[in-house]
Amino acid sequence: MEAGAPDGDDLVEILATLASPHRMRVVAALSGGRNYVSRLARELGISRALLQVHLKKLESAGLVTSSLEVSEDGKAMNYYEVVPFSVHLTPEAVKRASATLSQ
């Protein structure tokens, strides 16, 4: 496996996570910089509850990170940002990754 290339299980998780149009939009929005949940939900036109579901899935796949911060007025704000990633898909890369699948 080449350095930095995801193993088979990680590749499946990354691709499955990015297969959602909502999650692709979240990554696209966060590629411009970190943002907090309420503002991001407004920008994307979805509920905070639905956004939280997608953010948790993205975080589980290692594609975004979060940090809880307290604003000047004492409100807890959860900020998310994209973790830089690159997935180069070729038949050979899929072949190498498939050799490491756990199932």
PDB file of N, CA and C in Angstrom:
ATOM      1  N   MET A   1       0.852  -1.174   0.000  1.00  0.00           N
ATOM      2  CA  MET A   1       0.000   0.000   0.000  1.00  0.00           C
ATOM      3  C   MET A   1       0.900   1.239   0.000  1.00  0.00           C
ATOM      4  N   GLU A   2       0.614   2.198  -0.870  1.00  0.00           N
ATOM      5  CA  GLU A   2       1.453   3.385  -0.923  1.00  0.00           C
ATOM      6  C   GLU A   2       1.210   4.268   0.291  1.00  0.00           C
ATOM      7  N   ALA A   3       2.212   5.037   0.674  1.00  0.00           N
ATOM      8  CA  ALA A   3       2.123   5.884   1.858  1.00  0.00           C
ATOM      9  C   ALA A   3       0.963   6.862   1.718  1.00  0.00           C
ATOM     10  N   GLY A   4       0.174   6.974   2.775  1.00  0.00           N
ATOM     11  CA  GLY A   4      -0.937   7.916   2.777  1.00  0.00           C
ATOM     12  C   GLY A   4      -2.201   7.401   2.131  1.00  0.00           C
ATOM     13  N   ALA A   5      -2.130   6.276   1.427  1.00  0.00           N
ATOM     14  CA  ALA A   5      -3.317   5.726   0.775  1.00  0.00           C
ATOM     15  C   ALA A   5      -4.168   5.013   1.822  1.00  0.00           C
ATOM     16  N   PRO A   6      -5.485   5.225   1.800  1.00  0.00           N
ATOM     17  CA  PRO A   6      -6.332   4.542   2.786  1.00  0.00           C
ATOM     18  C   PRO A   6      -6.374   3.040   2.525  1.00  0.00           C
ATOM     19  N   ASP A   7      -6.508   2.265   3.620  1.00  0.00           N
ATOM     20  CA  ASP A   7      -6.681   0.827   3.424  1.00  0.00           C
ATOM     21  C   ASP A   7      -8.103   0.580   2.926  1.00  0.00           C
ATOM     22  N   GLY A   8      -8.423  -0.653   2.643  1.00  0.00           N
ATOM     23  CA  GLY A   8      -9.712  -0.976   2.045  1.00  0.00           C
ATOM     24  C   GLY A   8     -10.895  -0.538   2.876  1.00  0.00           C
ATOM     25  N   ASP A   9     -10.862  -0.815   4.178  1.00  0.00           N
ATOM     26  CA  ASP A   9     -11.981  -0.444   5.051  1.00  0.00           C
ATOM     27  C   ASP A   9     -12.141   1.074   5.125  1.00  0.00           C
ATOM     28  N   ASP A  10     -11.021   1.791   5.230  1.00  0.00           N
ATOM     29  CA  ASP A  10     -11.089   3.253   5.271  1.00  0.00           C
ATOM     30  C   ASP A  10     -11.611   3.823   3.960  1.00  0.00           C
ATOM     31  N   LEU A  11     -11.179   3.260   2.852  1.00  0.00           N
ATOM     32  CA  LEU A  11     -11.642   3.738   1.548  1.00  0.00           C
ATOM     33  C   LEU A  11     -13.147   3.537   1.394  1.00  0.00           C
ATOM     34  N   VAL A  12     -13.643   2.382   1.822  1.00  0.00           N
ATOM     35  CA  VAL A  12     -15.085   2.129   1.763  1.00  0.00           C
ATOM     36  C   VAL A  12     -15.822   3.161   2.606  1.00  0.00           C
ATOM     37  N   GLU A  13     -15.329   3.442   3.807  1.00  0.00           N
ATOM     38  CA  GLU A  13     -15.990   4.415   4.682  1.00  0.00           C
ATOM     39  C   GLU A  13     -15.966   5.819   4.074  1.00  0.00           C
ATOM     40  N   ILE A  14     -14.835   6.220   3.529  1.00  0.00           N
ATOM     41  CA  ILE A  14     -14.726   7.547   2.920  1.00  0.00           C
ATOM     42  C   ILE A  14     -15.690   7.679   1.748  1.00  0.00           C
ATOM     43  N   LEU A  15     -15.683   6.687   0.862  1.00  0.00           N
ATOM     44  CA  LEU A  15     -16.548   6.755  -0.321  1.00  0.00           C
ATOM     45  C   LEU A  15     -18.018   6.709   0.068  1.00  0.00           C
ATOM     46  N   ALA A  16     -18.386   5.868   1.041  1.00  0.00           N
ATOM     47  CA  ALA A  16     -19.775   5.788   1.485  1.00  0.00           C
ATOM     48  C   ALA A  16     -20.208   7.108   2.124  1.00  0.00           C
ATOM     49  N   THR A  17     -19.316   7.713   2.876  1.00  0.00           N
ATOM     50  CA  THR A  17     -19.629   8.980   3.532  1.00  0.00           C
ATOM     51  C   THR A  17     -19.839  10.081   2.501  1.00  0.00           C
ATOM     52  N   LEU A  18     -18.988  10.154   1.517  1.00  0.00           N
ATOM     53  CA  LEU A  18     -19.093  11.203   0.505  1.00  0.00           C
ATOM     54  C   LEU A  18     -20.172  10.926  -0.542  1.00  0.00           C
ATOM     55  N   ALA A  19     -20.808   9.747  -0.483  1.00  0.00           N
ATOM     56  CA  ALA A  19     -21.857   9.402  -1.446  1.00  0.00           C
ATOM     57  C   ALA A  19     -23.150  10.178  -1.191  1.00  0.00           C
ATOM     58  N   SER A  20     -23.249  10.871  -0.084  1.00  0.00           N
ATOM     59  CA  SER A  20     -24.438  11.656   0.252  1.00  0.00           C
ATOM     60  C   SER A  20     -24.307  13.073  -0.301  1.00  0.00           C
ATOM     61  N   PRO A  21     -25.308  13.543  -1.059  1.00  0.00           N
ATOM     62  CA  PRO A  21     -25.257  14.928  -1.551  1.00  0.00           C
ATOM     63  C   PRO A  21     -25.159  15.950  -0.412  1.00  0.00           C
ATOM     64  N   HIS A  22     -25.866  15.703   0.701  1.00  0.00           N
ATOM     65  CA  HIS A  22     -25.788  16.631   1.835  1.00  0.00           C
ATOM     66  C   HIS A  22     -24.361  16.706   2.376  1.00  0.00           C
ATOM     67  N   ARG A  23     -23.714  15.554   2.529  1.00  0.00           N
ATOM     68  CA  ARG A  23     -22.363  15.554   3.080  1.00  0.00           C
ATOM     69  C   ARG A  23     -21.366  16.169   2.101  1.00  0.00           C
ATOM     70  N   MET A  24     -21.583  15.975   0.823  1.00  0.00           N
ATOM     71  CA  MET A  24     -20.714  16.642  -0.156  1.00  0.00           C
ATOM     72  C   MET A  24     -20.859  18.158  -0.036  1.00  0.00           C
ATOM     73  N   ARG A  25     -22.099  18.627   0.153  1.00  0.00           N
ATOM     74  CA  ARG A  25     -22.325  20.070   0.316  1.00  0.00           C
ATOM     75  C   ARG A  25     -21.688  20.596   1.598  1.00  0.00           C
ATOM     76  N   VAL A  26     -21.738  19.809   2.660  1.00  0.00           N
ATOM     77  CA  VAL A  26     -21.113  20.216   3.926  1.00  0.00           C
ATOM     78  C   VAL A  26     -19.607  20.360   3.726  1.00  0.00           C
ATOM     79  N   VAL A  27     -18.977  19.374   3.107  1.00  0.00           N
ATOM     80  CA  VAL A  27     -17.534  19.453   2.854  1.00  0.00           C
ATOM     81  C   VAL A  27     -17.221  20.661   1.972  1.00  0.00           C
ATOM     82  N   ALA A  28     -18.028  20.889   0.954  1.00  0.00           N
ATOM     83  CA  ALA A  28     -17.809  22.031   0.068  1.00  0.00           C
ATOM     84  C   ALA A  28     -17.905  23.339   0.848  1.00  0.00           C
ATOM     85  N   ALA A  29     -18.906  23.456   1.710  1.00  0.00           N
ATOM     86  CA  ALA A  29     -19.078  24.682   2.499  1.00  0.00           C
ATOM     87  C   ALA A  29     -17.911  24.877   3.463  1.00  0.00           C
ATOM     88  N   LEU A  30     -17.456  23.798   4.084  1.00  0.00           N
ATOM     89  CA  LEU A  30     -16.361  23.903   5.044  1.00  0.00           C
ATOM     90  C   LEU A  30     -15.007  24.072   4.375  1.00  0.00           C
ATOM     91  N   SER A  31     -14.915  23.791   3.079  1.00  0.00           N
ATOM     92  CA  SER A  31     -13.629  23.965   2.393  1.00  0.00           C
ATOM     93  C   SER A  31     -13.240  25.441   2.341  1.00  0.00           C
ATOM     94  N   GLY A  32     -14.212  26.324   2.547  1.00  0.00           N
ATOM     95  CA  GLY A  32     -13.930  27.760   2.589  1.00  0.00           C
ATOM     96  C   GLY A  32     -13.452  28.225   3.955  1.00  0.00           C
ATOM     97  N   GLY A  33     -13.467  27.346   4.931  1.00  0.00           N
ATOM     98  CA  GLY A  33     -13.017  27.694   6.274  1.00  0.00           C
ATOM     99  C   GLY A  33     -13.962  27.128   7.316  1.00  0.00           C
ATOM    100  N   ARG A  34     -13.514  27.123   8.551  1.00  0.00           N
ATOM    101  CA  ARG A  34     -14.310  26.547   9.621  1.00  0.00           C
ATOM    102  C   ARG A  34     -15.591  27.348   9.844  1.00  0.00           C
ATOM    103  N   ASN A  35     -16.572  26.676  10.405  1.00  0.00           N
ATOM    104  CA  ASN A  35     -17.861  27.319  10.614  1.00  0.00           C
ATOM    105  C   ASN A  35     -18.550  26.639  11.786  1.00  0.00           C
ATOM    106  N   TYR A  36     -19.490  27.337  12.410  1.00  0.00           N
ATOM    107  CA  TYR A  36     -20.231  26.737  13.506  1.00  0.00           C
ATOM    108  C   TYR A  36     -21.578  26.236  13.012  1.00  0.00           C
ATOM    109  N   VAL A  37     -22.158  25.324  13.760  1.00  0.00           N
ATOM    110  CA  VAL A  37     -23.310  24.550  13.315  1.00  0.00           C
ATOM    111  C   VAL A  37     -24.483  25.422  12.892  1.00  0.00           C
ATOM    112  N   SER A  38     -24.873  26.381  13.718  1.00  0.00           N
ATOM    113  CA  SER A  38     -26.058  27.188  13.392  1.00  0.00           C
ATOM    114  C   SER A  38     -25.883  27.955  12.084  1.00  0.00           C
ATOM    115  N   ARG A  39     -24.737  28.581  11.909  1.00  0.00           N
ATOM    116  CA  ARG A  39     -24.508  29.346  10.676  1.00  0.00           C
ATOM    117  C   ARG A  39     -24.439  28.404   9.473  1.00  0.00           C
ATOM    118  N   LEU A  40     -23.758  27.282   9.645  1.00  0.00           N
ATOM    119  CA  LEU A  40     -23.634  26.321   8.549  1.00  0.00           C
ATOM    120  C   LEU A  40     -25.009  25.780   8.145  1.00  0.00           C
ATOM    121  N   ALA A  41     -25.859  25.492   9.112  1.00  0.00           N
ATOM    122  CA  ALA A  41     -27.215  25.004   8.819  1.00  0.00           C
ATOM    123  C   ALA A  41     -27.994  26.044   8.019  1.00  0.00           C
ATOM    124  N   ARG A  42     -27.883  27.297   8.426  1.00  0.00           N
ATOM    125  CA  ARG A  42     -28.583  28.378   7.680  1.00  0.00           C
ATOM    126  C   ARG A  42     -28.048  28.478   6.254  1.00  0.00           C
ATOM    127  N   GLU A  43     -26.722  28.443   6.114  1.00  0.00           N
ATOM    128  CA  GLU A  43     -26.121  28.559   4.779  1.00  0.00           C
ATOM    129  C   GLU A  43     -26.532  27.410   3.870  1.00  0.00           C
ATOM    130  N   LEU A  44     -26.661  26.210   4.438  1.00  0.00           N
ATOM    131  CA  LEU A  44     -27.013  25.038   3.630  1.00  0.00           C
ATOM    132  C   LEU A  44     -28.520  24.841   3.491  1.00  0.00           C
ATOM    133  N   GLY A  45     -29.299  25.568   4.289  1.00  0.00           N
ATOM    134  CA  GLY A  45     -30.753  25.446   4.214  1.00  0.00           C
ATOM    135  C   GLY A  45     -31.282  24.128   4.761  1.00  0.00           C
ATOM    136  N   ILE A  46     -30.619  23.586   5.794  1.00  0.00           N
ATOM    137  CA  ILE A  46     -31.091  22.354   6.425  1.00  0.00           C
ATOM    138  C   ILE A  46     -31.165  22.571   7.936  1.00  0.00           C
ATOM    139  N   SER A  47     -31.884  21.701   8.602  1.00  0.00           N
ATOM    140  CA  SER A  47     -32.028  21.833  10.056  1.00  0.00           C
ATOM    141  C   SER A  47     -30.709  21.514  10.753  1.00  0.00           C
ATOM    142  N   ARG A  48     -30.549  22.076  11.941  1.00  0.00           N
ATOM    143  CA  ARG A  48     -29.345  21.782  12.717  1.00  0.00           C
ATOM    144  C   ARG A  48     -29.280  20.298  13.073  1.00  0.00           C
ATOM    145  N   ALA A  49     -30.448  19.709  13.366  1.00  0.00           N
ATOM    146  CA  ALA A  49     -30.466  18.280  13.720  1.00  0.00           C
ATOM    147  C   ALA A  49     -29.961  17.419  12.568  1.00  0.00           C
ATOM    148  N   LEU A  50     -30.440  17.701  11.353  1.00  0.00           N
ATOM    149  CA  LEU A  50     -29.983  16.936  10.183  1.00  0.00           C
ATOM    150  C   LEU A  50     -28.505  17.200   9.920  1.00  0.00           C
ATOM    151  N   LEU A  51     -28.095  18.459  10.053  1.00  0.00           N
ATOM    152  CA  LEU A  51     -26.690  18.790   9.849  1.00  0.00           C
ATOM    153  C   LEU A  51     -25.807  18.044  10.844  1.00  0.00           C
ATOM    154  N   GLN A  52     -26.241  17.962  12.098  1.00  0.00           N
ATOM    155  CA  GLN A  52     -25.459  17.258  13.116  1.00  0.00           C
ATOM    156  C   GLN A  52     -25.245  15.794  12.737  1.00  0.00           C
ATOM    157  N   VAL A  53     -26.284  15.162  12.192  1.00  0.00           N
ATOM    158  CA  VAL A  53     -26.163  13.765  11.753  1.00  0.00           C
ATOM    159  C   VAL A  53     -25.067  13.643  10.694  1.00  0.00           C
ATOM    160  N   HIS A  54     -25.097  14.536   9.717  1.00  0.00           N
ATOM    161  CA  HIS A  54     -24.105  14.483   8.638  1.00  0.00           C
ATOM    162  C   HIS A  54     -22.700  14.834   9.136  1.00  0.00           C
ATOM    163  N   LEU A  55     -22.608  15.810  10.030  1.00  0.00           N
ATOM    164  CA  LEU A  55     -21.296  16.171  10.582  1.00  0.00           C
ATOM    165  C   LEU A  55     -20.691  15.028  11.381  1.00  0.00           C
ATOM    166  N   LYS A  56     -21.503  14.328  12.146  1.00  0.00           N
ATOM    167  CA  LYS A  56     -20.993  13.195  12.930  1.00  0.00           C
ATOM    168  C   LYS A  56     -20.476  12.091  12.011  1.00  0.00           C
ATOM    169  N   LYS A  57     -21.173  11.843  10.918  1.00  0.00           N
ATOM    170  CA  LYS A  57     -20.733  10.836   9.947  1.00  0.00           C
ATOM    171  C   LYS A  57     -19.408  11.269   9.303  1.00  0.00           C
ATOM    172  N   LEU A  58     -19.308  12.537   8.928  1.00  0.00           N
ATOM    173  CA  LEU A  58     -18.073  13.057   8.342  1.00  0.00           C
ATOM    174  C   LEU A  58     -16.922  12.999   9.339  1.00  0.00           C
ATOM    175  N   GLU A  59     -17.217  13.299  10.597  1.00  0.00           N
ATOM    176  CA  GLU A  59     -16.182  13.255  11.625  1.00  0.00           C
ATOM    177  C   GLU A  59     -15.729  11.816  11.876  1.00  0.00           C
ATOM    178  N   SER A  60     -16.670  10.899  11.881  1.00  0.00           N
ATOM    179  CA  SER A  60     -16.350   9.480  12.076  1.00  0.00           C
ATOM    180  C   SER A  60     -15.434   8.958  10.971  1.00  0.00           C
ATOM    181  N   ALA A  61     -15.631   9.453   9.765  1.00  0.00           N
ATOM    182  CA  ALA A  61     -14.802   9.042   8.626  1.00  0.00           C
ATOM    183  C   ALA A  61     -13.469   9.792   8.584  1.00  0.00           C
ATOM    184  N   GLY A  62     -13.266  10.725   9.512  1.00  0.00           N
ATOM    185  CA  GLY A  62     -12.010  11.469   9.555  1.00  0.00           C
ATOM    186  C   GLY A  62     -11.912  12.595   8.554  1.00  0.00           C
ATOM    187  N   LEU A  63     -13.054  13.038   8.021  1.00  0.00           N
ATOM    188  CA  LEU A  63     -13.041  14.074   6.994  1.00  0.00           C
ATOM    189  C   LEU A  63     -13.221  15.483   7.556  1.00  0.00           C
ATOM    190  N   VAL A  64     -13.785  15.589   8.754  1.00  0.00           N
ATOM    191  CA  VAL A  64     -13.903  16.875   9.436  1.00  0.00           C
ATOM    192  C   VAL A  64     -13.536  16.690  10.912  1.00  0.00           C
ATOM    193  N   THR A  65     -13.192  17.790  11.552  1.00  0.00           N
ATOM    194  CA  THR A  65     -12.952  17.797  12.994  1.00  0.00           C
ATOM    195  C   THR A  65     -13.815  18.881  13.611  1.00  0.00           C
ATOM    196  N   SER A  66     -14.023  18.762  14.912  1.00  0.00           N
ATOM    197  CA  SER A  66     -14.825  19.764  15.613  1.00  0.00           C
ATOM    198  C   SER A  66     -14.084  20.260  16.836  1.00  0.00           C
ATOM    199  N   SER A  67     -14.454  21.468  17.250  1.00  0.00           N
ATOM    200  CA  SER A  67     -13.921  22.023  18.494  1.00  0.00           C
ATOM    201  C   SER A  67     -15.012  22.874  19.129  1.00  0.00           C
ATOM    202  N   LEU A  68     -15.210  22.657  20.410  1.00  0.00           N
ATOM    203  CA  LEU A  68     -16.221  23.392  21.157  1.00  0.00           C
ATOM    204  C   LEU A  68     -15.566  24.624  21.743  1.00  0.00           C
ATOM    205  N   GLU A  69     -16.161  25.789  21.482  1.00  0.00           N
ATOM    206  CA  GLU A  69     -15.624  27.050  21.983  1.00  0.00           C
ATOM    207  C   GLU A  69     -16.742  27.836  22.642  1.00  0.00           C
ATOM    208  N   VAL A  70     -16.390  28.666  23.591  1.00  0.00           N
ATOM    209  CA  VAL A  70     -17.370  29.512  24.268  1.00  0.00           C
ATOM    210  C   VAL A  70     -17.224  30.929  23.725  1.00  0.00           C
ATOM    211  N   SER A  71     -18.368  31.478  23.276  1.00  0.00           N
ATOM    212  CA  SER A  71     -18.348  32.837  22.725  1.00  0.00           C
ATOM    213  C   SER A  71     -18.255  33.852  23.857  1.00  0.00           C
ATOM    214  N   GLU A  72     -18.054  35.118  23.503  1.00  0.00           N
ATOM    215  CA  GLU A  72     -17.938  36.187  24.498  1.00  0.00           C
ATOM    216  C   GLU A  72     -19.185  36.303  25.364  1.00  0.00           C
ATOM    217  N   ASP A  73     -20.353  35.950  24.794  1.00  0.00           N
ATOM    218  CA  ASP A  73     -21.594  36.045  25.571  1.00  0.00           C
ATOM    219  C   ASP A  73     -21.917  34.742  26.314  1.00  0.00           C
ATOM    220  N   GLY A  74     -20.959  33.814  26.338  1.00  0.00           N
ATOM    221  CA  GLY A  74     -21.112  32.603  27.123  1.00  0.00           C
ATOM    222  C   GLY A  74     -21.787  31.432  26.424  1.00  0.00           C
ATOM    223  N   LYS A  75     -22.079  31.573  25.135  1.00  0.00           N
ATOM    224  CA  LYS A  75     -22.718  30.482  24.395  1.00  0.00           C
ATOM    225  C   LYS A  75     -21.661  29.480  23.925  1.00  0.00           C
ATOM    226  N   ALA A  76     -21.993  28.201  24.077  1.00  0.00           N
ATOM    227  CA  ALA A  76     -21.109  27.147  23.565  1.00  0.00           C
ATOM    228  C   ALA A  76     -21.369  27.000  22.074  1.00  0.00           C
ATOM    229  N   MET A  77     -20.314  27.062  21.288  1.00  0.00           N
ATOM    230  CA  MET A  77     -20.432  26.967  19.837  1.00  0.00           C
ATOM    231  C   MET A  77     -19.503  25.866  19.345  1.00  0.00           C
ATOM    232  N   ASN A  78     -20.074  24.942  18.579  1.00  0.00           N
ATOM    233  CA  ASN A  78     -19.298  23.840  18.043  1.00  0.00           C
ATOM    234  C   ASN A  78     -18.858  24.197  16.625  1.00  0.00           C
ATOM    235  N   TYR A  79     -17.563  24.378  16.435  1.00  0.00           N
ATOM    236  CA  TYR A  79     -17.004  24.705  15.134  1.00  0.00           C
ATOM    237  C   TYR A  79     -16.514  23.435  14.445  1.00  0.00           C
ATOM    238  N   TYR A  80     -16.726  23.369  13.144  1.00  0.00           N
ATOM    239  CA  TYR A  80     -16.251  22.249  12.335  1.00  0.00           C
ATOM    240  C   TYR A  80     -15.346  22.779  11.237  1.00  0.00           C
ATOM    241  N   GLU A  81     -14.379  21.956  10.865  1.00  0.00           N
ATOM    242  CA  GLU A  81     -13.525  22.288   9.725  1.00  0.00           C
ATOM    243  C   GLU A  81     -13.104  21.008   9.019  1.00  0.00           C
ATOM    244  N   VAL A  82     -12.787  21.155   7.748  1.00  0.00           N
ATOM    245  CA  VAL A  82     -12.376  20.018   6.924  1.00  0.00           C
ATOM    246  C   VAL A  82     -10.953  19.630   7.283  1.00  0.00           C
ATOM    247  N   VAL A  83     -10.725  18.333   7.346  1.00  0.00           N
ATOM    248  CA  VAL A  83      -9.376  17.791   7.474  1.00  0.00           C
ATOM    249  C   VAL A  83      -8.861  17.622   6.042  1.00  0.00           C
ATOM    250  N   PRO A  84      -7.716  18.194   5.712  1.00  0.00           N
ATOM    251  CA  PRO A  84      -7.224  18.029   4.337  1.00  0.00           C
ATOM    252  C   PRO A  84      -7.118  16.543   3.981  1.00  0.00           C
ATOM    253  N   PHE A  85      -7.675  16.193   2.840  1.00  0.00           N
ATOM    254  CA  PHE A  85      -7.614  14.801   2.392  1.00  0.00           C
ATOM    255  C   PHE A  85      -7.537  14.766   0.875  1.00  0.00           C
ATOM    256  N   SER A  86      -7.044  13.650   0.391  1.00  0.00           N
ATOM    257  CA  SER A  86      -6.971  13.418  -1.041  1.00  0.00           C
ATOM    258  C   SER A  86      -7.130  11.928  -1.280  1.00  0.00           C
ATOM    259  N   VAL A  87      -8.042  11.583  -2.150  1.00  0.00           N
ATOM    260  CA  VAL A  87      -8.239  10.180  -2.515  1.00  0.00           C
ATOM    261  C   VAL A  87      -8.087  10.096  -4.026  1.00  0.00           C
ATOM    262  N   HIS A  88      -7.069   9.383  -4.454  1.00  0.00           N
ATOM    263  CA  HIS A  88      -6.808   9.217  -5.883  1.00  0.00           C
ATOM    264  C   HIS A  88      -7.275   7.817  -6.275  1.00  0.00           C
ATOM    265  N   LEU A  89      -8.371   7.760  -7.044  1.00  0.00           N
ATOM    266  CA  LEU A  89      -8.941   6.466  -7.420  1.00  0.00           C
ATOM    267  C   LEU A  89      -8.478   6.040  -8.809  1.00  0.00           C
ATOM    268  N   THR A  90      -7.876   4.899  -8.837  1.00  0.00           N
ATOM    269  CA  THR A  90      -7.509   4.254 -10.089  1.00  0.00           C
ATOM    270  C   THR A  90      -7.848   2.778  -9.916  1.00  0.00           C
ATOM    271  N   PRO A  91      -7.940   2.038 -10.994  1.00  0.00           N
ATOM    272  CA  PRO A  91      -8.160   0.601 -10.831  1.00  0.00           C
ATOM    273  C   PRO A  91      -7.103  -0.055  -9.948  1.00  0.00           C
ATOM    274  N   GLU A  92      -5.855   0.356 -10.085  1.00  0.00           N
ATOM    275  CA  GLU A  92      -4.776  -0.215  -9.274  1.00  0.00           C
ATOM    276  C   GLU A  92      -4.938   0.147  -7.798  1.00  0.00           C
ATOM    277  N   ALA A  93      -5.341   1.384  -7.508  1.00  0.00           N
ATOM    278  CA  ALA A  93      -5.556   1.794  -6.114  1.00  0.00           C
ATOM    279  C   ALA A  93      -6.693   0.993  -5.493  1.00  0.00           C
ATOM    280  N   VAL A  94      -7.755   0.749  -6.255  1.00  0.00           N
ATOM    281  CA  VAL A  94      -8.873  -0.060  -5.757  1.00  0.00           C
ATOM    282  C   VAL A  94      -8.408  -1.496  -5.515  1.00  0.00           C
ATOM    283  N   LYS A  95      -7.586  -2.008  -6.415  1.00  0.00           N
ATOM    284  CA  LYS A  95      -7.074  -3.378  -6.260  1.00  0.00           C
ATOM    285  C   LYS A  95      -6.236  -3.491  -4.978  1.00  0.00           C
ATOM    286  N   ARG A  96      -5.341  -2.513  -4.755  1.00  0.00           N
ATOM    287  CA  ARG A  96      -4.504  -2.540  -3.539  1.00  0.00           C
ATOM    288  C   ARG A  96      -5.387  -2.441  -2.293  1.00  0.00           C
ATOM    289  N   ALA A  97      -6.348  -1.541  -2.306  1.00  0.00           N
ATOM    290  CA  ALA A  97      -7.219  -1.354  -1.136  1.00  0.00           C
ATOM    291  C   ALA A  97      -8.079  -2.588  -0.885  1.00  0.00           C
ATOM    292  N   SER A  98      -8.561  -3.213  -1.955  1.00  0.00           N
ATOM    293  CA  SER A  98      -9.434  -4.379  -1.773  1.00  0.00           C
ATOM    294  C   SER A  98      -8.701  -5.541  -1.127  1.00  0.00           C
ATOM    295  N   ALA A  99      -7.390  -5.597  -1.291  1.00  0.00           N
ATOM    296  CA  ALA A  99      -6.603  -6.676  -0.682  1.00  0.00           C
ATOM    297  C   ALA A  99      -6.536  -6.546   0.838  1.00  0.00           C
ATOM    298  N   THR A 100      -6.898  -5.368   1.369  1.00  0.00           N
ATOM    299  CA  THR A 100      -6.815  -5.130   2.815  1.00  0.00           C
ATOM    300  C   THR A 100      -8.183  -5.101   3.475  1.00  0.00           C
ATOM    301  N   LEU A 101      -9.250  -5.404   2.736  1.00  0.00           N
ATOM    302  CA  LEU A 101     -10.588  -5.364   3.313  1.00  0.00           C
ATOM    303  C   LEU A 101     -10.732  -6.425   4.403  1.00  0.00           C
ATOM    304  N   SER A 102     -11.406  -6.051   5.487  1.00  0.00           N
ATOM    305  CA  SER A 102     -11.577  -6.999   6.585  1.00  0.00           C
ATOM    306  C   SER A 102     -12.731  -7.948   6.335  1.00  0.00           C
ATOM    307  N   GLN A 103     -13.648  -7.597   5.447  1.00  0.00           N
ATOM    308  CA  GLN A 103     -14.799  -8.472   5.165  1.00  0.00           C
ATOM    309  C   GLN A 103     -14.789  -8.903   3.729  1.00  0.00           C
TER     310      GLN A 103
END
